[in-house]
XYZ file of C-alpha atoms in Angstrom:
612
model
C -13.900 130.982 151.612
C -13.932 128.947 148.239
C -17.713 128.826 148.293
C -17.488 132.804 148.456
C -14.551 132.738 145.499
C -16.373 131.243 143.243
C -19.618 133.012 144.069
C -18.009 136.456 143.556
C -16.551 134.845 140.446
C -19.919 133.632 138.807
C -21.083 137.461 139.823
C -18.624 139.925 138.785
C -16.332 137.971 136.225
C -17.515 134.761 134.415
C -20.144 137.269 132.293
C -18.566 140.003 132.680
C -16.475 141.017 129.558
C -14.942 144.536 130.690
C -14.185 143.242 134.353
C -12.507 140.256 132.941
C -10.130 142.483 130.511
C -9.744 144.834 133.740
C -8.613 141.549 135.790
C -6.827 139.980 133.088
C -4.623 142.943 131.858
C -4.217 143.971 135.731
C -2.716 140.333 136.641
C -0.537 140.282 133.644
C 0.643 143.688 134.601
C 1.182 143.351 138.192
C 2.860 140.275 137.705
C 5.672 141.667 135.368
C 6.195 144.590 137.043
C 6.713 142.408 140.326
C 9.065 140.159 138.314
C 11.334 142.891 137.284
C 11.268 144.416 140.439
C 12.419 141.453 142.006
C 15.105 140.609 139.439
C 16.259 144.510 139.549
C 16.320 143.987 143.399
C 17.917 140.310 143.703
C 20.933 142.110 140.610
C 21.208 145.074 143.142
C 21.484 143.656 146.315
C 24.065 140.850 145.345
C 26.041 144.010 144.134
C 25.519 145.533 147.288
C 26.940 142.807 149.101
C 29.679 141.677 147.136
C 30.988 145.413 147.332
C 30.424 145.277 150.762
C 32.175 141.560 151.031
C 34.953 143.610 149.319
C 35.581 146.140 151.495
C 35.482 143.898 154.393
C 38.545 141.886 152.719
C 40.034 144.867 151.905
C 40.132 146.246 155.589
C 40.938 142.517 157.150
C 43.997 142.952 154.776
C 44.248 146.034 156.012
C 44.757 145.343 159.517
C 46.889 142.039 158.509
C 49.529 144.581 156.757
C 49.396 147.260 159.434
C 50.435 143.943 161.853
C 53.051 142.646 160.111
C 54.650 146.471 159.405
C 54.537 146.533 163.177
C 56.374 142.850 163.303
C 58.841 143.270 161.356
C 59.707 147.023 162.742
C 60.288 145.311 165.842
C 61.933 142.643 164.528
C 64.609 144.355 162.672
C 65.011 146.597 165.835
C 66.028 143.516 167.829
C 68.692 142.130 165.057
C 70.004 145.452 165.138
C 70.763 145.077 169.122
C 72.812 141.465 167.982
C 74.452 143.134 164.923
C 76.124 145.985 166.716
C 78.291 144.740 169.097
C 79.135 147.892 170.930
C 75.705 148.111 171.610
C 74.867 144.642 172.020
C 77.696 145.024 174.801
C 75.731 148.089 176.526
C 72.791 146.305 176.586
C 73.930 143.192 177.998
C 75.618 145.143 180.948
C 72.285 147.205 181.590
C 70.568 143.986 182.131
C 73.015 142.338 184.029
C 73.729 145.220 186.669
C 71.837 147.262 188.638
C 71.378 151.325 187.045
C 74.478 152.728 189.281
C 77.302 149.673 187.752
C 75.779 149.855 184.542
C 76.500 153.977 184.207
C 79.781 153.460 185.822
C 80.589 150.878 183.029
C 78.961 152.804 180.151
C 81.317 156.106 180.984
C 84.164 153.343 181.259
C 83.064 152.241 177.510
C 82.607 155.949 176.907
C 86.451 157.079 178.042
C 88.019 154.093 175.815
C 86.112 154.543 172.710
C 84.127 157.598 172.885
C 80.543 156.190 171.434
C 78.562 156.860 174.383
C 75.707 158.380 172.363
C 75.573 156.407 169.279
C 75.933 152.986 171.376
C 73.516 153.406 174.581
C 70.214 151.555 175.215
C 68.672 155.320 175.526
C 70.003 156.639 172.013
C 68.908 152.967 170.507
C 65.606 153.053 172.352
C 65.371 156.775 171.386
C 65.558 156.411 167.664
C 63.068 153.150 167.425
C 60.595 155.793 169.121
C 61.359 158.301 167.077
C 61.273 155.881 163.390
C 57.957 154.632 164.747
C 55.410 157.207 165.992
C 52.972 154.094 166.840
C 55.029 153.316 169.649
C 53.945 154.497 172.730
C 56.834 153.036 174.781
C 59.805 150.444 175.083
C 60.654 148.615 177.921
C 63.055 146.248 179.099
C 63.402 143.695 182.265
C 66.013 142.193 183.695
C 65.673 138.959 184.907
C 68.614 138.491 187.125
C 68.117 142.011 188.579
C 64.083 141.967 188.422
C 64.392 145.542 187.405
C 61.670 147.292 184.789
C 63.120 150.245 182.744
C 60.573 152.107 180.380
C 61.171 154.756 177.798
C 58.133 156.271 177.099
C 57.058 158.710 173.216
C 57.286 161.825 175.694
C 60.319 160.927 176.942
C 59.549 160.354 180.130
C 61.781 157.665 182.192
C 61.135 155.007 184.254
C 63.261 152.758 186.363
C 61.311 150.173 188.779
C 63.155 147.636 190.824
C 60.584 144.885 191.494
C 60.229 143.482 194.807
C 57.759 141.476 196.301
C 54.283 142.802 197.182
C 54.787 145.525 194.367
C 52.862 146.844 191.924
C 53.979 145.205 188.385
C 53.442 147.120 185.156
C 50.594 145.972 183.730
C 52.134 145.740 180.356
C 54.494 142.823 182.183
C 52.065 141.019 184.103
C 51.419 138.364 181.005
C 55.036 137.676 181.265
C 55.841 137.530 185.055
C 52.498 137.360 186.833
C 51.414 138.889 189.368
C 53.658 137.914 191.752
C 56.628 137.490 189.840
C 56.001 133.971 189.441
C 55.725 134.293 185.538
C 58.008 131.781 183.297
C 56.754 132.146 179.439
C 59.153 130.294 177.377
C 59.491 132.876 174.383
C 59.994 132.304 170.835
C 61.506 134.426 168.575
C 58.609 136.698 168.994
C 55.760 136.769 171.032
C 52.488 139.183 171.080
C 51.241 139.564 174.206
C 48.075 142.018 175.162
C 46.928 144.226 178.404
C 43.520 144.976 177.966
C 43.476 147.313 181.584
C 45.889 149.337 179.600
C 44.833 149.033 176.363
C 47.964 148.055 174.436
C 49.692 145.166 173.322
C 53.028 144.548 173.597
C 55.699 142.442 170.649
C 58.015 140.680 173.365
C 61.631 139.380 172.503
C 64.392 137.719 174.706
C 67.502 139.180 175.142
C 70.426 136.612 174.821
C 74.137 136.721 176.041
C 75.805 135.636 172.884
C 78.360 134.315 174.690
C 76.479 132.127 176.723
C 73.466 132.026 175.352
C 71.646 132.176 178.053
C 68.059 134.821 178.088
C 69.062 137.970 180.576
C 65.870 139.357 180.317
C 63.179 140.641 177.549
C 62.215 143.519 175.525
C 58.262 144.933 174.898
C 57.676 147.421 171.736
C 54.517 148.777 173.741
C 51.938 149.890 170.996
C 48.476 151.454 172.051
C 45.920 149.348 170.063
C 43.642 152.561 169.303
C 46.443 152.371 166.502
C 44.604 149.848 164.304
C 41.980 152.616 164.050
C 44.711 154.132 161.598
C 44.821 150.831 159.432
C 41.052 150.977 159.145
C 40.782 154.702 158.797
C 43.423 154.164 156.069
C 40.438 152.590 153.462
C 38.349 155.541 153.531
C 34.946 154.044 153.445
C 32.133 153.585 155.585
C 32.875 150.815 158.309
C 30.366 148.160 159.226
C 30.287 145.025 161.987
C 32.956 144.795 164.124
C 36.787 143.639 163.959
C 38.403 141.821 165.745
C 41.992 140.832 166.884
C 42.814 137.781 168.765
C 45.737 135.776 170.243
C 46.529 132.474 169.260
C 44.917 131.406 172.438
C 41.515 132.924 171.341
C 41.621 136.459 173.456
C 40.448 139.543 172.399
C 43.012 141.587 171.970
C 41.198 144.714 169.987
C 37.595 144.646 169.252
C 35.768 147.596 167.571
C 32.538 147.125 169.091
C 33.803 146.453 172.781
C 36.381 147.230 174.938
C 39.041 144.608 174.611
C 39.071 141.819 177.605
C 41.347 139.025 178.728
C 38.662 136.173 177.928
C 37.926 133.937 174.577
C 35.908 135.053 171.943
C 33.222 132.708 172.862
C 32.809 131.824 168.884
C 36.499 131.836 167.814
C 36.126 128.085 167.173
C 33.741 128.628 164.638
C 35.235 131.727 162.560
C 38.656 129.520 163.257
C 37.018 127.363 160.603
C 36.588 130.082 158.088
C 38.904 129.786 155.265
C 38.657 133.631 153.722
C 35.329 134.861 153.766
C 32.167 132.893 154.883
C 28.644 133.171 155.775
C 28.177 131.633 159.251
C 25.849 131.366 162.169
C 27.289 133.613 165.474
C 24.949 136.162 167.798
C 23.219 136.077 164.341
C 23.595 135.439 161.238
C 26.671 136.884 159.972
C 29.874 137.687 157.280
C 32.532 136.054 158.517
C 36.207 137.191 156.809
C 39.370 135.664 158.615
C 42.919 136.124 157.908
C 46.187 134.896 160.414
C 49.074 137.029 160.425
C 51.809 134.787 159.678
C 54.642 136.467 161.380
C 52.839 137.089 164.509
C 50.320 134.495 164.704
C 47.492 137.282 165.348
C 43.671 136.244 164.109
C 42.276 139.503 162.111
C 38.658 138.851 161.661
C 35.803 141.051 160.923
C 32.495 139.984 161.436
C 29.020 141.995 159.866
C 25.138 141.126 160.646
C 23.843 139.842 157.006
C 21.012 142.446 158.455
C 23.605 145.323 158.906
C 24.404 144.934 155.275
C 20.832 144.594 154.387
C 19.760 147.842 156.066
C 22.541 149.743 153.878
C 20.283 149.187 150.914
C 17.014 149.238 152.806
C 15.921 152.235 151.149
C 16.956 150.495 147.498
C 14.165 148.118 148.667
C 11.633 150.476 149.216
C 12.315 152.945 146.102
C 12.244 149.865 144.410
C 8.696 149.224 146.141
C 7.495 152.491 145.673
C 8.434 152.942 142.311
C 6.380 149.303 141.681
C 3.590 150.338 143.429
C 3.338 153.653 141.280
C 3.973 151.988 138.325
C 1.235 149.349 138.637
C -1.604 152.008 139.653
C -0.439 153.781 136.499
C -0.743 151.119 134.518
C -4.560 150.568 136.219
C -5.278 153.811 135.943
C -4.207 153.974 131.708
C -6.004 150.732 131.339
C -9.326 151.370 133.077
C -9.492 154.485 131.321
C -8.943 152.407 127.817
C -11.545 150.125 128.632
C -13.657 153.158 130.368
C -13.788 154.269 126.876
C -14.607 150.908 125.309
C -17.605 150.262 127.667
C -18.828 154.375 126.730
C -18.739 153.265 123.413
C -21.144 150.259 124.506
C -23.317 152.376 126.504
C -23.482 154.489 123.374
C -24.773 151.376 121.467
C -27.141 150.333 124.303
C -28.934 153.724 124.744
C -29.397 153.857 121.230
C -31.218 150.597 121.008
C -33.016 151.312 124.203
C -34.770 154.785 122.170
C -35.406 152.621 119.062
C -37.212 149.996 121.598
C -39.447 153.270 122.475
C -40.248 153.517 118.761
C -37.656 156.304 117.875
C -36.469 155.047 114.558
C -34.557 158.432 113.786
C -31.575 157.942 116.297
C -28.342 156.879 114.742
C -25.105 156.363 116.566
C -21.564 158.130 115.695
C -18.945 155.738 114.480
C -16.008 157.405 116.144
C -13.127 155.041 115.510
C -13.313 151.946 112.537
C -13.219 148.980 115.270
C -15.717 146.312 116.152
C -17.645 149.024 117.779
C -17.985 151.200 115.182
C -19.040 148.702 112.660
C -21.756 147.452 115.166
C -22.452 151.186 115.494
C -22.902 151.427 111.426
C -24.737 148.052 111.444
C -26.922 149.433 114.241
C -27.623 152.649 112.067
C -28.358 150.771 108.551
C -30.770 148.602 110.735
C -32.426 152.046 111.746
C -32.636 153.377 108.251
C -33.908 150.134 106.407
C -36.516 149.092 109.901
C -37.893 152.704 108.997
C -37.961 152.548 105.636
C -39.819 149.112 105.881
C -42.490 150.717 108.390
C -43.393 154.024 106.294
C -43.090 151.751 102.857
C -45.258 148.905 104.183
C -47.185 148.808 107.506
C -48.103 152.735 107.308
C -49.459 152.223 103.767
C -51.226 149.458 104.749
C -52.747 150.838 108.203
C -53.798 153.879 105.898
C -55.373 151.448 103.593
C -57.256 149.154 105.921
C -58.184 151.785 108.649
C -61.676 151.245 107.800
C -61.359 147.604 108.039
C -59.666 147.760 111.137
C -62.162 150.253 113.114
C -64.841 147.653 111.791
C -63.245 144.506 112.898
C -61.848 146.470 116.436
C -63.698 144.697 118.754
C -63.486 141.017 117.091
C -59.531 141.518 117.336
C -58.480 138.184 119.739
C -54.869 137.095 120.845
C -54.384 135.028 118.138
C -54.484 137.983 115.645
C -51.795 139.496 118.151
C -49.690 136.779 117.643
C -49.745 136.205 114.663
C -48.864 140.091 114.042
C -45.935 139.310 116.222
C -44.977 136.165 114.132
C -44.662 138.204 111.085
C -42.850 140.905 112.640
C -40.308 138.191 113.851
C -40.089 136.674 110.424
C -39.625 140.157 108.583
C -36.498 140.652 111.564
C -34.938 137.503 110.747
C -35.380 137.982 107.424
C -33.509 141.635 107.769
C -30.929 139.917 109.677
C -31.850 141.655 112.582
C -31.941 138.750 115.163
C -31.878 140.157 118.264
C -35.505 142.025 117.350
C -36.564 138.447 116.376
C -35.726 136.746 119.471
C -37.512 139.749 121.599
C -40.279 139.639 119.426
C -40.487 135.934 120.385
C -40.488 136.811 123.848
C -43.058 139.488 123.911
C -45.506 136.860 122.235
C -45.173 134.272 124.927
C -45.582 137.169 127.482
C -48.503 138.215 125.589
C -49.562 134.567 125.677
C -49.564 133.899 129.601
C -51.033 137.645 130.512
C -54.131 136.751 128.657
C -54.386 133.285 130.298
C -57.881 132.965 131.677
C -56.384 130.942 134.722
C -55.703 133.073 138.232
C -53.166 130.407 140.187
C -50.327 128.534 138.035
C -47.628 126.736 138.685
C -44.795 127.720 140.552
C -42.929 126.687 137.349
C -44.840 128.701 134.923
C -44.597 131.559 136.791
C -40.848 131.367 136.523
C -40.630 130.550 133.499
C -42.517 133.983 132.429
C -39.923 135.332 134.475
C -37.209 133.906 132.741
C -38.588 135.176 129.644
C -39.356 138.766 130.453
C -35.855 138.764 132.087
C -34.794 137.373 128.562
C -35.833 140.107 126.757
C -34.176 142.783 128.560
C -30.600 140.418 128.587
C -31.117 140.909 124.918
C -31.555 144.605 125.278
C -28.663 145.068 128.016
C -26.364 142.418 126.194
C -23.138 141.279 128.297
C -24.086 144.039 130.652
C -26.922 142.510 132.416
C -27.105 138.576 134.040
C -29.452 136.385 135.938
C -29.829 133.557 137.660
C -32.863 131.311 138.739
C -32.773 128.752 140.930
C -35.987 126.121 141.765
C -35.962 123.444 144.385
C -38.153 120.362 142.498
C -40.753 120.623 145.357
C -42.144 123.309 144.823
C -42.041 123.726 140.853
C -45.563 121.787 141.084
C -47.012 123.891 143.686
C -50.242 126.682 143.171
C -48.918 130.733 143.247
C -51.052 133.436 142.086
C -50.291 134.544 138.348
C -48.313 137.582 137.945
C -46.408 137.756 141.689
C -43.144 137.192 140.481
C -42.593 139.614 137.163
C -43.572 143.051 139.185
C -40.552 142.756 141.441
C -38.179 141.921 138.538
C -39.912 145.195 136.151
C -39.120 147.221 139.828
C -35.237 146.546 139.379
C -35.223 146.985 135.684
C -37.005 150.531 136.052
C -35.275 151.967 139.445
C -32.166 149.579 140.412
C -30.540 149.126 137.321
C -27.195 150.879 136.590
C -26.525 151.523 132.735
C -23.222 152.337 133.512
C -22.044 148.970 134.600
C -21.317 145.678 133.012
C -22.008 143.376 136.205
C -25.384 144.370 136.482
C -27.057 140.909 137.657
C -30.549 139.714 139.370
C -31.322 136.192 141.198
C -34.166 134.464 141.425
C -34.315 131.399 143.978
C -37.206 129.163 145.014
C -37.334 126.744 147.813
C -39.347 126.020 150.833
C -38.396 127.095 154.428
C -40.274 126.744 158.227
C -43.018 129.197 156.669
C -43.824 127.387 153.263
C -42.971 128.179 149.585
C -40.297 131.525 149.357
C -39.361 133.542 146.018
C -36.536 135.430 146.317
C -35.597 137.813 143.985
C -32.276 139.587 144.418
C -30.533 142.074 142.684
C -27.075 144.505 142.775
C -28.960 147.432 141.906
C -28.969 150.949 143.615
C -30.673 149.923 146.255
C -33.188 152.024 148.136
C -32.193 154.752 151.361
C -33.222 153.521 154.495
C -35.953 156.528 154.588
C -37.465 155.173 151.417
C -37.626 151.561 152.191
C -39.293 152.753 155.424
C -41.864 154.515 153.711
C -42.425 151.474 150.999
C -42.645 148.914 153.668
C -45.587 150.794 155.384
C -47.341 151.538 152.633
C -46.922 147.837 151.834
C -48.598 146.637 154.587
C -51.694 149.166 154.045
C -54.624 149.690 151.299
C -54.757 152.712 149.077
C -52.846 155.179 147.025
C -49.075 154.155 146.288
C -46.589 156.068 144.021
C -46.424 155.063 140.433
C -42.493 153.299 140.544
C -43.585 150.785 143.371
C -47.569 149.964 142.192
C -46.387 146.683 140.724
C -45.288 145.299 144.600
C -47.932 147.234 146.350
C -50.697 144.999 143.819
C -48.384 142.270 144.551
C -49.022 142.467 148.110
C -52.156 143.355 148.203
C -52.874 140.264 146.217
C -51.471 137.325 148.238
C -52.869 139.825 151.588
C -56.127 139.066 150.418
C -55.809 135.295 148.671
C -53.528 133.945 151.612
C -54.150 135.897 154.576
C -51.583 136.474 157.595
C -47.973 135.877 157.755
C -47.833 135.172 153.891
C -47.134 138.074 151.475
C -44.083 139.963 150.118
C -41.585 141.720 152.106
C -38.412 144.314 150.671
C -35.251 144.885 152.042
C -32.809 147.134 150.275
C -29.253 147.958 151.234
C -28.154 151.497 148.951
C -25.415 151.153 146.197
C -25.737 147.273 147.143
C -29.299 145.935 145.740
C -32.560 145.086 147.072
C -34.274 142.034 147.914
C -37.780 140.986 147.235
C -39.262 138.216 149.226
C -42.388 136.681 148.534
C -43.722 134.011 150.589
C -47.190 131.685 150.036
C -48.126 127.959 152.391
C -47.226 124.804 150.521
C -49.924 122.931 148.774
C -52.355 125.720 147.333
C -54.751 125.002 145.737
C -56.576 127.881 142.362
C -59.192 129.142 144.201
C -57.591 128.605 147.902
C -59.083 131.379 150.169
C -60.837 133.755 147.290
């Protein structure tokens, strides 16, 4: 994976100007917009969560309130039984005798002092109902009679003398059992639930003041759908669950569940929660806790830290979205700016590529006053004073010596061509016009090894023509156009016929080439395999379709005719056919819009004039 990093590196970015500003501005890009995103997301979400943190508090508190209202409702309800002693009297002798001796005594009470309404257990019990809707019914038991009177919101009546084997209300069963065999030592107050009726019930003794002594107890019944109201009461959107629990740990509401007689199996943990905590439970969790002082209730609410992150789930992915967009923008507007910058270049390229044809007369349009458009002007003065040069010197002089030259013709040797070349360099350098120097250069050492008497070189001259006719056009293409060559030392001493190597790299320069790109790149590697010496030369060009290659590797394989863009290889192959014989030869593979490869391959050790 790190070999194939760096190889993709070396091919599309280390030489590559435009792809490097591409890659550069797009990491620079991508990772500010990803650092604001984040920040804008990490800001919103804690918002999110304290707001939500919030409203859980406020609905614990809530609850806690809606509790304590219901306390201290029944609390003063009970002090006003002990305050009024007229009906502190009734009461005592409705607990103490059965229902016929108690109405008996109350129309006794009634003749003497004429308060029967205003001092009964029904008008008292009537007018808690009535000051509290919540209630849904009041009941009282006598524990030297074992009777059960309830007064129900509608109404309704009930008088129950318990005996053994009976049915108890279930609303009593915490207090006496089952079976009667109940004996909770009240306090003051005492909360006690029934989760088959679903109600809890505030319990308080009933004392003889005179002796002191409990004659039975009294449940404000309240349904606990009724903490609904408490929650409804905040008007916002409820999450998690809450929960109310006993002292002991049982469930005495739950929001999620229907309420049951056993112990929240994690109350020891949100027991430990002082406010509002983040804690481990099913999952994890919000934890927000808060006891109810009068009644000794646990209000806790409890929400999934994933619940709350799914309420601004779709902040997360607008904030994605809107990321995403904004970074292919932001590609998009770049390319394009660079798109233009690398026209611009092409624009300077083609130009030079019609004055290497001899067209002195272009001239490129300075569009902007940049770097580019002062090469552009440089590029244009170089036209004007190259021409000026030719038709004031060399076409004078040509007119002048034409004679001389027909004469002389056939004595004309390479060294005259060189030399010619030399002082076409020198006048370039001397213009300032380097580049035309340095390709003059190279077109004289070409010159110099095509008119080399010898038929085999080296392995390592032939490359290094190469690498000088691939030179030339690097010069021409500038930073859009790279090679690389690669020789193993055993085989840069070894025999190859002259001329094997160039063809294959003119064949990519005239056909595979892409002007348009600036990663355009071509590899030459030579090393020895099972077969003997192999050349490789591989490039990213166009490639060839696979009908095309087909046609070009059978034609490769037989004498005669060949199309003009492919007569370099097929005189290649022809070539080492003939010198080297069977397997040895050249060999194309071509993938399209990928490149093509060019394999040539020749025995080890040959020797000029091997096989001729």
């Amino acid at each position: 994976m790190r070999t194939m990093l760096k190889r993709s590196y070396q091919k599309y970015i280390k030489n590559k100007l435009f792809n490097k500003m591409i890659l550069i501005y797009t990491i620079i890009t991508t990772t500010t917009f990803l650092t604001l995103a984040f920040v804008i997301y990490y800001f919103i979400s804690q918002s999110f969560q304290e707001k939500e943190l919030a409203a859980q508090q406020k609905t614990v508190h809530s609850v806690s309130e809606y509790l304590d209202l219901k306390m201290t409702n029944a609390e003063q309800a009970v002090l006003q039984i002990y305050q009024d002693n007229a009906l502190s009297d009734d009461f005592l002798a409705f607990m103490k005798n059965d229902y016929e001796t108690y109405i008996k005594h109350h129309l006794d009470v009634y003749t003497e002092s004429g308060y029967f309404a205003s001092r009964s257990v029904d008008s008292f019990i009537r007018g808690q109902i009535e000051k509290d809707t919540d209630l849904s019914s009041i009941m009282l038991y006598s524990k030297d009679k074992r009777f059960v009177y309830r007064y129900e919101q509608n109404d309704n009546q009930e008088y129950q003398q318990l005996k053994e084997g009976e049915a108890i209300p279930q609303e009593m069963v915490p207090l006496l059992g089952k079976d009667l065999s109940g004996d909770i030592n009240l306090k003051f107050n005492t909360v006690i639930a029934s989760p088959e009726t679903g109600t809890y019930s505030i319990a308080y003794r009933i004392n003889d003041p005179s002796t002191l002594k409990d004659v039975g107890y009294i449940l404000l019944v309240y349904p606990t759908q009724n903490i609904f109201k408490a929650i409804d009461n905040m008007n916002q959107n409820f999450t998690g669950h809450l929960l109310v629990m006993l002292p002991n740990g049982e469930i005495m509401f739950d929001t999620a569940a229907k309420p049951t007689s056993s112990k929240y199996p994690y109350y020891e943990q949100v027991m430990s929660v002082k406010g509002q905590e983040r804690l481990m439970l099913d999952e994890n969790s919000y934890v927000t806790r808060q006891d109810n002082g009068k009644s000794k209730l646990e209000v806790v609410q409890v929400v999934h830290v994933s619940e709350v992150q799914k309420s601004y789930g779709h902040l997360k992915r607008l904030i994605i979205s809107l990321t995403g967009l904004s970074i292919l923008v932001t590609f998009i507007l770049s390319y394009l700016a660079v798109k233009n910058v690398s026209n611009r270049t092409q624009n300077i390229i083609r130009g030079m590529r019609v004055v290497r044809n001899g067209n002195l007369s272009v001239r490129l349009p300075v569009v902007r006053e940049d770097e580019l458009g002062d090469i552009s002007a440089s590029f244009n003065q170089m036209c004007e004073d190259l021409n000026r040069h030719i038709h004031q010197v060399y076409i004078s002089e040509i007119k002048q010596k034409h004679a001389e030259l027909v004469a002389f013709q056939a004595q004309i040797n390479p060294h005259f061509l060189y030399n010619t070349l030399e002082v076409i360099r020198m006048r370039a350098i001397a213009k300032g016009a380097d580049d035309v120097a340095e390709m003059t250069y190279i077109l004289s050492s070409l010159f110099k090894y095509l008119v080399k008497k010898e038929t085999m070189v080296k392995v390592s001259e032939e490359i290094e023509n190469s690498r000088n006719y691939l030179e030339m056009f690097r010069i021409r293409y500038k930073e859009r156009f790279h090679f690389t060559i690669e020789v193993d030392p055993e085989v840069q001493q070894a025999s190859i016929l002259k001329l094997s190597v160039q063809p294959a790299i003119e064949n990519y320069i005239l056909h595979g080439i892409r002007s348009g790109r600036t990663d355009n790149a071509i590899r030459i590697h030579a090393y020895t395999d099972e077969m003997g010496i192999r050349i490789d030369i591989e490039d990213n060009g166009k490639g060839i379709s696979s009908e095309k290659l087909a046609e070009i590797q059978s034609r490769l394989k037989e004498p005669g005719e060949f199309s003009s863009g492919s007569l370099g290889l097929k005189n290649v192959a022809e070539r080492l056919r003939l010198m080297y014989g069977d397997p040895y030869g050249l060999t194309i593979d071509s993938t399209p819009d990928q490149g093509t490869r060019v394999s040539i391959c020749i025995p080890i050790g040959t020797e000029e004039g091997q096989h001729v």
